[in-house]
Coordinates of C-alpha atoms and ligand atoms in Angstrom, one line a residue:
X1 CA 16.6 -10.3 16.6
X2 CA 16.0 -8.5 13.3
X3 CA 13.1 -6.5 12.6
X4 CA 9.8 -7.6 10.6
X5 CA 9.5 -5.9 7.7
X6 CA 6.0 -4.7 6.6
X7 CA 4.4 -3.6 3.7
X8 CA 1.4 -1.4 4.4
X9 CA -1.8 -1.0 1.8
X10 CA -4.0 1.9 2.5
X11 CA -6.5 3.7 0.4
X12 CA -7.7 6.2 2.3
X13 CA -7.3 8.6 5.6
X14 CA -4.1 6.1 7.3
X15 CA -5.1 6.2 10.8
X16 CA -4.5 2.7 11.9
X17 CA -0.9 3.1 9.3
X18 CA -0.6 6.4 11.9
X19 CA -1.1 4.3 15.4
X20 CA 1.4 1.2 13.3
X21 CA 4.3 4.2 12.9
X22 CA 3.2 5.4 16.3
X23 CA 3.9 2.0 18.0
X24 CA 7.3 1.7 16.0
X25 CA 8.8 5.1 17.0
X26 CA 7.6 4.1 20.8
X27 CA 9.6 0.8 20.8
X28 CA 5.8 -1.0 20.7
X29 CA 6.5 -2.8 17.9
X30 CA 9.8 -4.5 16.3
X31 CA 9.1 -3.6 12.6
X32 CA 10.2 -1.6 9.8
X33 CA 7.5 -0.3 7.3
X34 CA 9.3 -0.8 3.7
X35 CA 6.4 0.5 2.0
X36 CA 3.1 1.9 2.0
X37 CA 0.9 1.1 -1.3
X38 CA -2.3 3.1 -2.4
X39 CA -4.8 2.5 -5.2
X40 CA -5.6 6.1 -4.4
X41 CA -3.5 9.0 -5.3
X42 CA -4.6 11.3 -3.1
X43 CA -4.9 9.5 -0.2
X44 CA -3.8 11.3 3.3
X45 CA -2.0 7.6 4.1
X46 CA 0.5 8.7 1.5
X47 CA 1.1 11.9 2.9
X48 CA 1.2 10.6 6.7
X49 CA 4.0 8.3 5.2
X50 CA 6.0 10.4 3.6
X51 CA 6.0 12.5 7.0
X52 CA 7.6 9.5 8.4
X53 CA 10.5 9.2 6.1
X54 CA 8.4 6.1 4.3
X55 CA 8.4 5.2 0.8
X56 CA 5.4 5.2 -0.5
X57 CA 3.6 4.0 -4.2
X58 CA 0.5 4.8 -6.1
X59 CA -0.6 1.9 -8.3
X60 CA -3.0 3.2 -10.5
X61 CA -6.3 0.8 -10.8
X62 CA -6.9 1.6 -14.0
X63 CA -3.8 1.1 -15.6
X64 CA -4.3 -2.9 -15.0
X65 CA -7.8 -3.6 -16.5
X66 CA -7.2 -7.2 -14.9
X67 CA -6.9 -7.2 -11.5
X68 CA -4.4 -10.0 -11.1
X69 CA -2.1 -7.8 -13.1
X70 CA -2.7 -5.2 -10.6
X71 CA -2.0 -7.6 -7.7
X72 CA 1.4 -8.6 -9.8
X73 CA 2.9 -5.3 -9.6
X74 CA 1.8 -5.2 -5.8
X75 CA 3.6 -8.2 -4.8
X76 CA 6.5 -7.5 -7.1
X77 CA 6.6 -4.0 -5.2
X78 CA 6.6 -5.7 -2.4
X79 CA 9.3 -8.4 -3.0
X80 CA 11.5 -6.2 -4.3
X81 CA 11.2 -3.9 -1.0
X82 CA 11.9 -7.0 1.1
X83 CA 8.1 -7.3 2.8
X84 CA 7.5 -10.4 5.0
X85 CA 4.1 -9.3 6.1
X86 CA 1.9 -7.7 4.8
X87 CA -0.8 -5.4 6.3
X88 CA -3.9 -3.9 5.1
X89 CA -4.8 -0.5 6.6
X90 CA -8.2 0.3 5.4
X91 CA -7.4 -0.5 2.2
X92 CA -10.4 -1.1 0.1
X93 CA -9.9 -3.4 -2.3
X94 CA -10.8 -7.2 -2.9
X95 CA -7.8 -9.0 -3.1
X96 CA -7.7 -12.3 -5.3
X97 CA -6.7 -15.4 -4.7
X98 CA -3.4 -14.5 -6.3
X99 CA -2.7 -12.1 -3.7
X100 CA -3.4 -14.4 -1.3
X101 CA -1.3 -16.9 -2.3
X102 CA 1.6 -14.7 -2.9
X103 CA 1.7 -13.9 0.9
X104 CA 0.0 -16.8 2.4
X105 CA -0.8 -16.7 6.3
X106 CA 1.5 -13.2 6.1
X107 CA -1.2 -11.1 5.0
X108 CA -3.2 -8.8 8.3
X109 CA -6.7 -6.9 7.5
X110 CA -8.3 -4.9 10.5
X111 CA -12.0 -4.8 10.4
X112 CA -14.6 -2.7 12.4
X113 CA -16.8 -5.7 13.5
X114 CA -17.1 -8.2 15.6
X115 CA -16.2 -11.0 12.7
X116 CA -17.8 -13.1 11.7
X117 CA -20.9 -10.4 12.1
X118 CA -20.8 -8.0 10.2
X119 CA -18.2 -8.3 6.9
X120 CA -17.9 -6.4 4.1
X121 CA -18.4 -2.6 3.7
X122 CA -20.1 0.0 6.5
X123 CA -19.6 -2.6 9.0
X124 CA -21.0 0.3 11.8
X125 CA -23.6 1.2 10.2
X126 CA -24.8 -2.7 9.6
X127 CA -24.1 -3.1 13.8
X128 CA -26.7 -0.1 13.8
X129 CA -29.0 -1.0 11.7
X130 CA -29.1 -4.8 13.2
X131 CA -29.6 -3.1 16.6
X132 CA -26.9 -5.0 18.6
X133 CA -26.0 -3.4 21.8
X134 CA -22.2 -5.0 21.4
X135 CA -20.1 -4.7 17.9
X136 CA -15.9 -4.2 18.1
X137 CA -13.0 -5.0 16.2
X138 CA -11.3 -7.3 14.7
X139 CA -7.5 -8.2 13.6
X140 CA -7.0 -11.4 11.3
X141 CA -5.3 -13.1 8.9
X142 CA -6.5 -12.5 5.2
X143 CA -7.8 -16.0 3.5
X144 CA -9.3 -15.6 0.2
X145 CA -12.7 -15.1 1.4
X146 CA -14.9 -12.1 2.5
X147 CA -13.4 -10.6 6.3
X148 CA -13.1 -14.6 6.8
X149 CA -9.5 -15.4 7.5
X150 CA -8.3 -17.0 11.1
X151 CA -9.5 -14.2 14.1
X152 CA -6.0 -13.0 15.8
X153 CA -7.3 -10.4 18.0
X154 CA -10.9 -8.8 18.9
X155 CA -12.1 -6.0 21.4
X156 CA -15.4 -5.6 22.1
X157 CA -17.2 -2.0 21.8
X158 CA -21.1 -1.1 23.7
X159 CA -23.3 0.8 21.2
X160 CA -24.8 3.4 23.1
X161 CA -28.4 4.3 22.4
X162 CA -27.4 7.7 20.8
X163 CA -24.9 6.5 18.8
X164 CA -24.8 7.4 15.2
X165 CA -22.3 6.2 12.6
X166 CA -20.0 8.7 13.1
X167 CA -20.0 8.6 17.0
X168 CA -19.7 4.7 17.0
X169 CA -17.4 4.6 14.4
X170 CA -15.2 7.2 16.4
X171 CA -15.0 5.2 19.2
X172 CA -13.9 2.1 17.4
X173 CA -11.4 3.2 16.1
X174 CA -9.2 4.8 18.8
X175 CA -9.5 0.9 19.6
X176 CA -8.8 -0.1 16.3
X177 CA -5.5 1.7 16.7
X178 CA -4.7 -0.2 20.1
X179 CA -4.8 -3.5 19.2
X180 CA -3.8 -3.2 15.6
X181 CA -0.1 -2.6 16.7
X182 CA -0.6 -5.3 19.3
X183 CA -1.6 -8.1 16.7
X184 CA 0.6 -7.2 14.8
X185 CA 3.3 -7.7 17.5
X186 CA 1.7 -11.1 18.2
X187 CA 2.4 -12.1 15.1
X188 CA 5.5 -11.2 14.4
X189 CA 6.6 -12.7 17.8
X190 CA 5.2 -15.9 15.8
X191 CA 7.1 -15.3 13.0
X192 CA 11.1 -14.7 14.7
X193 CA 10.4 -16.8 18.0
X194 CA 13.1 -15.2 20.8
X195 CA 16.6 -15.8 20.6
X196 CA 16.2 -15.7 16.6
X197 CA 19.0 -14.1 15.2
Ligands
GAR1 C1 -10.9 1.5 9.5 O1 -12.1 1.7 10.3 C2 -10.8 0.0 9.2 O2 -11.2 -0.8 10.2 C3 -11.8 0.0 8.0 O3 -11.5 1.2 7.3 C4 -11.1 2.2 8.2 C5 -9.8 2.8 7.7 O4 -9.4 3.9 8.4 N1 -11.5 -1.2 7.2 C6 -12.5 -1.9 6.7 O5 -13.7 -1.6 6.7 C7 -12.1 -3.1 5.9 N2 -13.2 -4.0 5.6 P1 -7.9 4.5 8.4 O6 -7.6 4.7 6.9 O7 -8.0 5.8 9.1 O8 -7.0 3.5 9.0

């Protein structure tokens, strides 16, 4: 059976890309990253990338003043680097229906909530501020909505009465790095069922 290959979006730090590597090098996860795409140049994604032998792109917002154009030169990237799925690793960006359609139903966002509570931006510190005692993570598919797409995979996570931001959102995300690479096998066992050549 061949491996999946992935395309990887990221603007920022690339822990949850870091756990995706991890799970490849361990044999946790049959899949080649292609490609990791930033819409930030100085992102530590790209860096943790190109530690790993991985070819990695900075598309520049602001040389595509219309975002569809920026989403053209993501998927043509992407096609031309042989992606079948695509996965979003903190990258934060709205992606348009365009997008969407481009990659339908092959398209993976993690989120730090218990969707559907909680989408958007700061999702810990909304848990917080709501004062629920239970908030987690989330793995789905990306529709053209808000955080709405089919759920794949959630893990629930207690907030504890001293928790802060930072403290809660620490302790999400060593689970977001768990069952990331686990969806993401889920998924791809849907996509090359066994004895696939
Ligand atoms: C993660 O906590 C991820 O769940 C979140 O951004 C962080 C990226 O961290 N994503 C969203 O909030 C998407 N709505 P990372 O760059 O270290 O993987």
């Amino acid at each position: 059976m061949s491996d999946i290959s992935l395309g990887v979006l990221v603007s920022g730090r690339g822990s949850n890309l870091q756990a995706i590597i991890d799970a490849i090098n361990d044999g946790n996860l049959n899949a080649n990253i292609m490609l990791v795409i930033s819409n930030q140049e100085n992102a530590y994604a790209l860096e943790r990338a190109r530690k790993a032998g991985i070819k990695t792109i900075f598309i520049n917002p602001q040389d595509y003043p219309l975002q569809q154009d920026y989403e053209q030169q993501m998927v043509s990237q992407l096609e031309a680097n042989n992606v079948e799925l695509v996965i979003l690793a903190g990258f934060m960006r709205i992606l348009t229906p365009y997008f969407v359609n481009a990659y339908q139903n092959r398209i993976l966002n993690i989120h730090p909530a218990l969707l559907p509570s909680f989408p958007g931006l700061h999702a810990q510190k909304q848990a917080l501020e709501y004062g629920v005692m239970v908030t987690g993570v989330t793995v789905h598919v990306v529709d053209e909505g808000m955080d709405t797409g089919p759920i794949i995979m959630q893990r629930a996570v207690d907030v504890l009465p001293d928790d802060t931001v930072d403290s809660l959102s620490e302790r999400m995300l060593k689970i977001e790095h768990q069952i990331y690479p686990e969806a993401i096998a889920q998924i791809i066992g849907h996509m090359r069922p066994v004895g696939d050549l």
